[in-house]
Short mmCIF file of C-alpha atoms and ligand atoms in Angstrom, two decimals:
data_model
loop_
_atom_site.label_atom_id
_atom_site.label_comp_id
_atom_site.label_asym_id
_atom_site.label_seq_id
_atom_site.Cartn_x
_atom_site.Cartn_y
_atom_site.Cartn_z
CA UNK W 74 5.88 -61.64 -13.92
CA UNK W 75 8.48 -60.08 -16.00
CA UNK W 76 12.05 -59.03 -14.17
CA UNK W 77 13.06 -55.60 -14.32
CA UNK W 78 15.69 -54.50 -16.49
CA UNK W 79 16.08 -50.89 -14.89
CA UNK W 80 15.35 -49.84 -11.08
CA UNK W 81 15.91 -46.33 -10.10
CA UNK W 82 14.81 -45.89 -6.26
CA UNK W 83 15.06 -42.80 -3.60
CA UNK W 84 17.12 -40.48 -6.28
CA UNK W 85 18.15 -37.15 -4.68
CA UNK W 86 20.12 -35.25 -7.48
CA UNK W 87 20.34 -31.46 -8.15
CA UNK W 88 23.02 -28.55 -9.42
CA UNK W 89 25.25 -27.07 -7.25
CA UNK W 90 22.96 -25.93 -4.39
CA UNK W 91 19.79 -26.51 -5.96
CA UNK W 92 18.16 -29.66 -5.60
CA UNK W 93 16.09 -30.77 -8.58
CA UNK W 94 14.98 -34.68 -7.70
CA UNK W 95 14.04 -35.53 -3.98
CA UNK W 96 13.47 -39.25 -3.71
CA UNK W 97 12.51 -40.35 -7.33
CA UNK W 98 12.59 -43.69 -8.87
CA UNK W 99 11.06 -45.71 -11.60
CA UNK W 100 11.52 -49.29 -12.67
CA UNK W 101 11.79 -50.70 -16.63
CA UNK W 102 10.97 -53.74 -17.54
CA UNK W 103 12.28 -55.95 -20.08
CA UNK W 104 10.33 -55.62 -23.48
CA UNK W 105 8.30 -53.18 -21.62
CA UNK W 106 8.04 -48.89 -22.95
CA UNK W 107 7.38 -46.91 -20.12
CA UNK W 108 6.97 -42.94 -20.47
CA UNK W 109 7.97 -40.09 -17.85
CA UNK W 110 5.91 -37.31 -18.18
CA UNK W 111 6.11 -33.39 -16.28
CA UNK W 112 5.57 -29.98 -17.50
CA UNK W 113 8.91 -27.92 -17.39
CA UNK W 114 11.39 -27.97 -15.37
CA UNK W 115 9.74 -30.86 -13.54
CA UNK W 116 12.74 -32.90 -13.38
CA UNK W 117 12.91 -35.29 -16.48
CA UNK W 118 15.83 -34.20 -17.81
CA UNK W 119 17.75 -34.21 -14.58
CA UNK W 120 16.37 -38.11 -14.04
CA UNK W 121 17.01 -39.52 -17.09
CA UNK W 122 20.69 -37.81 -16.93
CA UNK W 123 21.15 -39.13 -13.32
CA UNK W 124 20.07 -42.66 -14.56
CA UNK W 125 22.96 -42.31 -17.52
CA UNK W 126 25.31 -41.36 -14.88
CA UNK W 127 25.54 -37.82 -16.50
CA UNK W 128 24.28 -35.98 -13.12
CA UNK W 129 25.58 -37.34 -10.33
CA UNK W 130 22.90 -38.50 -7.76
CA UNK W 131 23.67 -37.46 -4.43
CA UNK W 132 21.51 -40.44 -3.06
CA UNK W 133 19.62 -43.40 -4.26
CA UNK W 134 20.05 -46.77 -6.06
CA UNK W 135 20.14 -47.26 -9.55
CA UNK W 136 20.69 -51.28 -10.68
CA UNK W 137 20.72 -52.75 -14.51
CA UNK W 138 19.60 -56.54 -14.82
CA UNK W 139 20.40 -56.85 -10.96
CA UNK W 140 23.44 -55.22 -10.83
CA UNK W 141 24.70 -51.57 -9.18
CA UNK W 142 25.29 -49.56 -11.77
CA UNK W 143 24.97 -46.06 -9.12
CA UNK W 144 28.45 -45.61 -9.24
CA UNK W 145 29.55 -46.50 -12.81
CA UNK W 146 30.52 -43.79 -15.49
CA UNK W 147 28.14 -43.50 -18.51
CA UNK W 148 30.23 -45.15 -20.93
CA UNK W 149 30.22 -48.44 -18.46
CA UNK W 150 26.33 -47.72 -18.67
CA UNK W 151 26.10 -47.94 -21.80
CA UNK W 152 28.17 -50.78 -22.49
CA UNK W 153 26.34 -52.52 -20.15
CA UNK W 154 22.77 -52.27 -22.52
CA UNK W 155 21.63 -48.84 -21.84
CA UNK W 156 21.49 -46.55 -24.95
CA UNK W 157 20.72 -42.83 -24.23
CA UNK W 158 19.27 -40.33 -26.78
CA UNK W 159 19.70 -36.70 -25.99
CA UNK W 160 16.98 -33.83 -27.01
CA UNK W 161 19.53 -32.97 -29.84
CA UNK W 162 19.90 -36.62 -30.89
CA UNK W 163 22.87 -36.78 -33.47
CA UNK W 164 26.17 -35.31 -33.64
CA UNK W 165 25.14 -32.54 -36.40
CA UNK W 166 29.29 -32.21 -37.11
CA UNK W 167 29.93 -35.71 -38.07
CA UNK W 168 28.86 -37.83 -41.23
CA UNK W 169 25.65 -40.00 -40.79
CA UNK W 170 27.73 -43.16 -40.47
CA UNK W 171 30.39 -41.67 -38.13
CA UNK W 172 26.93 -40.88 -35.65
CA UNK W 173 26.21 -44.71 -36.34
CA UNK W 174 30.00 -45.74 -35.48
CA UNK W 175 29.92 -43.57 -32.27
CA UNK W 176 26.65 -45.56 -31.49
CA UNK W 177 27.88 -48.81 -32.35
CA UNK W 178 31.76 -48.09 -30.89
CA UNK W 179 31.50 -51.20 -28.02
CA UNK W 180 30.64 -53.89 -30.81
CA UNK W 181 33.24 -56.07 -31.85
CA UNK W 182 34.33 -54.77 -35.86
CA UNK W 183 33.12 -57.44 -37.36
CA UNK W 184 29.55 -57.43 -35.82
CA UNK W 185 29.72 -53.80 -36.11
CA UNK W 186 29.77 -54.13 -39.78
CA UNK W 187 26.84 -56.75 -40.04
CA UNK W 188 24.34 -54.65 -37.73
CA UNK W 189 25.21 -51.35 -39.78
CA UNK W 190 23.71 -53.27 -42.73
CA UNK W 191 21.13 -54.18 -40.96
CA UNK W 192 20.42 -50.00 -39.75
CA UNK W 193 21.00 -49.07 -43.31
CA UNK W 194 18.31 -51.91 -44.51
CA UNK W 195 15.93 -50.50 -41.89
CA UNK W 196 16.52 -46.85 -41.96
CA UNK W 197 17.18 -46.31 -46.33
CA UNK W 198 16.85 -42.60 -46.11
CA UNK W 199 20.22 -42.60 -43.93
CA UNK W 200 21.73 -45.11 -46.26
CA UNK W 201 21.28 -42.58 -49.04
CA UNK W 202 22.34 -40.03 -46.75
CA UNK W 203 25.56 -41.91 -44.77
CA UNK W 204 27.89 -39.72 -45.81
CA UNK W 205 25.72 -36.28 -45.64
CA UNK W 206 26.94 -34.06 -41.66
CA UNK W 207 23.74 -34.97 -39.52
CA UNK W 208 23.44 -31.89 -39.10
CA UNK W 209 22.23 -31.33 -42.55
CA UNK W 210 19.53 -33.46 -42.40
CA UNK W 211 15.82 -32.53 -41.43
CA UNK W 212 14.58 -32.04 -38.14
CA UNK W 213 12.96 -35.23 -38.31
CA UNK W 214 15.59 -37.76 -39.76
CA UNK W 215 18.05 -36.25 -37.32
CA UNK W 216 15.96 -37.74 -34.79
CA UNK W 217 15.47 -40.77 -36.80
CA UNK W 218 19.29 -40.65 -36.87
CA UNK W 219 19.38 -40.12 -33.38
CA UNK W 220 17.33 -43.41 -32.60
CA UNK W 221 19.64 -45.27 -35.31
CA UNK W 222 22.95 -44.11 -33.68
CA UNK W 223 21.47 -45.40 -30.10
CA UNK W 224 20.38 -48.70 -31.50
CA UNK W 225 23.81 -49.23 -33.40
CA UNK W 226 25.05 -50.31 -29.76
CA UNK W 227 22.49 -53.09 -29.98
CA UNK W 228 21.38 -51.85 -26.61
CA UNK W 229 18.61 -53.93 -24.42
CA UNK W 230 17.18 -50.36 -22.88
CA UNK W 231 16.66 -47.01 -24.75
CA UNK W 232 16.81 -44.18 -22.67
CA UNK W 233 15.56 -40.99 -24.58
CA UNK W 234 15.23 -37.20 -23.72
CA UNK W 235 12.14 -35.68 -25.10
CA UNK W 236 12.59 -37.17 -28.97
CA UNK W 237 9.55 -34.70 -29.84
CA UNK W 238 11.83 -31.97 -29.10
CA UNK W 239 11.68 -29.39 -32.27
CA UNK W 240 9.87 -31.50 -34.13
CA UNK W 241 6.77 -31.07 -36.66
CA UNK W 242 3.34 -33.07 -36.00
CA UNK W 243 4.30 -34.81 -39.13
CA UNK W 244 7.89 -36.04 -37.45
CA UNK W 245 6.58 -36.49 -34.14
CA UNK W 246 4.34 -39.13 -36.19
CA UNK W 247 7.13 -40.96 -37.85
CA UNK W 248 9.67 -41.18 -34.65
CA UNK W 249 6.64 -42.43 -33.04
CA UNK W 250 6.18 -45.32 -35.67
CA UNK W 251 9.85 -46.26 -35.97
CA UNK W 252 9.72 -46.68 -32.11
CA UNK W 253 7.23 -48.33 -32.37
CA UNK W 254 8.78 -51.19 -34.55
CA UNK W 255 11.46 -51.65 -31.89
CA UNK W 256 9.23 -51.79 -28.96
CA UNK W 257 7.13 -54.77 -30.92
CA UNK W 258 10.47 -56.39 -31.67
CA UNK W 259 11.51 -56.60 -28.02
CA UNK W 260 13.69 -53.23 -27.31
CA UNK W 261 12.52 -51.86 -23.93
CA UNK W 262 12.43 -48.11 -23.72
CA UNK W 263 12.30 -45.23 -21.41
CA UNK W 264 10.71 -41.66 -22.68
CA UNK W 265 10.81 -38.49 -21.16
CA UNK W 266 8.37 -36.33 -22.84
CA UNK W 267 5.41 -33.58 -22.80
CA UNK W 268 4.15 -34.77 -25.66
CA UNK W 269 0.91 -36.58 -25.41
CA UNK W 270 1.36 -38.69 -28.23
CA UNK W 271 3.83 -40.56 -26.80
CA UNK W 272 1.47 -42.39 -24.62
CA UNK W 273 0.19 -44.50 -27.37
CA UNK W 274 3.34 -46.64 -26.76
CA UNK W 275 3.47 -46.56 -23.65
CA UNK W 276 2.87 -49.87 -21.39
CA UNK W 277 3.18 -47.79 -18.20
CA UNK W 278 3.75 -44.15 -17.51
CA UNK W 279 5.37 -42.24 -14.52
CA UNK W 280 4.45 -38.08 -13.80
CA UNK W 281 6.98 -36.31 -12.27
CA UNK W 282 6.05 -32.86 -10.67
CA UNK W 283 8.45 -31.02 -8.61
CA UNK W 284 11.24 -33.43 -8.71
CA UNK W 285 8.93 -35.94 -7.56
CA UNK W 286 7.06 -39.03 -8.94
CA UNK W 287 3.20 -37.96 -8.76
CA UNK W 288 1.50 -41.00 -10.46
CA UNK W 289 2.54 -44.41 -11.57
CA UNK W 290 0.29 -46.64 -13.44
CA UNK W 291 -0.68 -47.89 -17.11
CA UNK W 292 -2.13 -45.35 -19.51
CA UNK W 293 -5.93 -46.39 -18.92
CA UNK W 294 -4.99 -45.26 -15.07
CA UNK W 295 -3.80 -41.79 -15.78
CA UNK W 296 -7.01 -40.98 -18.41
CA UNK W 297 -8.92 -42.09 -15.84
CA UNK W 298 -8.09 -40.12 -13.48
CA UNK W 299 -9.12 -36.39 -15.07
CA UNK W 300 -7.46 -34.50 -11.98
CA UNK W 301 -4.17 -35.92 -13.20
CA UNK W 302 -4.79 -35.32 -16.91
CA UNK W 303 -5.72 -31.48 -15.94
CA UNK W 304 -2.80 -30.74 -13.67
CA UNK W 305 -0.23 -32.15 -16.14
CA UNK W 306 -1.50 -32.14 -19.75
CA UNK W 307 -4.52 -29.12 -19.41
CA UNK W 308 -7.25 -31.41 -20.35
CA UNK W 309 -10.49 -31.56 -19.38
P1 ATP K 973 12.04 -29.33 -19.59
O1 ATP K 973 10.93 -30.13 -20.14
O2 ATP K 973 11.77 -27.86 -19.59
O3 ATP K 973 13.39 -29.70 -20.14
P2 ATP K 973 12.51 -30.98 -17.27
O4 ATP K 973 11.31 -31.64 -16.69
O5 ATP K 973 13.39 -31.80 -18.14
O6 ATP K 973 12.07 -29.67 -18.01
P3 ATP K 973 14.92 -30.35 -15.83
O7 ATP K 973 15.58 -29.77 -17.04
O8 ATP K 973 15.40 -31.66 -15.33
O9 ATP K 973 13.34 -30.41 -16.05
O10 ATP K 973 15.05 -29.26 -14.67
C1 ATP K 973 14.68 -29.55 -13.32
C2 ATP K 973 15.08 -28.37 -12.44
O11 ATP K 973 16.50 -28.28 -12.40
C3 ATP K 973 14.55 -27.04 -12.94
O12 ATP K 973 14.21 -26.27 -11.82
C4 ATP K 973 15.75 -26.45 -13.65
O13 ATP K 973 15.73 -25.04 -13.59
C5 ATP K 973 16.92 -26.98 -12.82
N1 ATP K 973 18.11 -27.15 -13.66
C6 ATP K 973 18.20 -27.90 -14.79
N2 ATP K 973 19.46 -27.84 -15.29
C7 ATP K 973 20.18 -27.03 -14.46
C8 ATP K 973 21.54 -26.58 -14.41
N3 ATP K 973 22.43 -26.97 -15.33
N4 ATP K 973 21.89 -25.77 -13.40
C9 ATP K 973 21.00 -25.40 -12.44
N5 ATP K 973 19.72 -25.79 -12.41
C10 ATP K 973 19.30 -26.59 -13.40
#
């Protein structure tokens, strides 16, 4: 049985007066990708920025490799191992390798320095590219930016916002390849998406509806179940 690495349980979180998550929670394990899916304005934005500490929950437990991490700032988040990729995924002001130093700012200089060799030797259209503004880069290697810049931290989780977002068929393609080289190599991840696509990585998936979790279960579970697949994806 493998441990959890992330456990989000009874979340209540919301805007002002309006309450967007009543009682939501999902668990990560190590090594393991697990995928949150909703239509709009189901909630998956609000839970993965409650679980960075971004939106404050008003109730619930969130713990990281055992410990309480419910009342820590982001930035003690994400020192801790969790690496969080926004819809917009780069900084489009700042230089390809000042996105990667942002994402790699925790790491000691010197092992800063040896892992951004390593990014560049993985990623060589951003090592052509490091001192191009992200934001003139294609929709697609600003993503691939975006998941570079996250996993300059060396984080043990990645927690991403719909990586899809504004992307082509083509790009959702190739995000979903290079993600997939870092779940096989042991990175855990956490995906909030619409995108269907997405659950080809998935080892287990979570639907949110309403602010709520709906189902929970691996990917075989949720095609099986064609009332699901209708109500959230419009399948038949
Ligand atoms: P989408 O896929 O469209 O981004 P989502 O599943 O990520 O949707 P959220 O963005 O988390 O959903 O929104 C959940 C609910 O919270 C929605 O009813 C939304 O209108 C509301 N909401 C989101 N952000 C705010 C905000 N800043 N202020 C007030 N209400 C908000």
């Amino acid at each position: 049985m493998s441990t959890d690495l992330l456990t989000a349980s009874g979340l209540d979180a919301g805007y002002g007066g309006v309450q967007a998550l009543w009682g939501a929670g999902l668990s990560v394990r190590a090594k393991e990708t697990v995928v949150l899916m909703g239509p709009n304005g189901a909630g998956k934005t609000t839970l993965i920025k409650t679980i960075m500490g971004l939106v404050q929950s008003w109730k619930g437990e969130i713990s990281f490799e055992g410990r309480n991490i419910v009342h820590d700032r982001t930035d003690k988040r994400v020192r801790a191992g969790i690496a969080y990729m926004s819809e917009i995924g780069c900084f489009p002001g700042l230089s390809v390798e000042d996105n990667l130093r942002i994402g790699g700012q925790f790491l000691p200089a010197a092992e800063f320095k040896r892992h951004i060799d390593d990014l560049y030797d993985r990623f060589p259209t951003l090592a052509q590219k490091r001192r191009a503004l992200g934001g003139s880069l294609s929709g697609g290697q600003r993503k691939i930016l975006g998941v570079a810049k996250a996993l300059a931290g060396k984080p043990r989780l990645l927690v991403m916002d719909e990586p899809s977002a504004g992307l082509s068929p083509l790009f959702v393609r190739e995000v979903i390849h290079v993600l997939g080289q870092f779940r096989d190599s042991g990175l855990a991840l956490l995906i909030a998406e619409q995108n269907i696509r997405f659950l080809d990585l998935a080892d287990r998936v979570y639907t949110l509806e309403g602010g709520r979790i709906g189902f929970e279960g691996t990917v075989q579970a949720l095609h099986a179940d064609a009332a699901l697949e209708r109500a959230y994806f419009g399948l038949k």
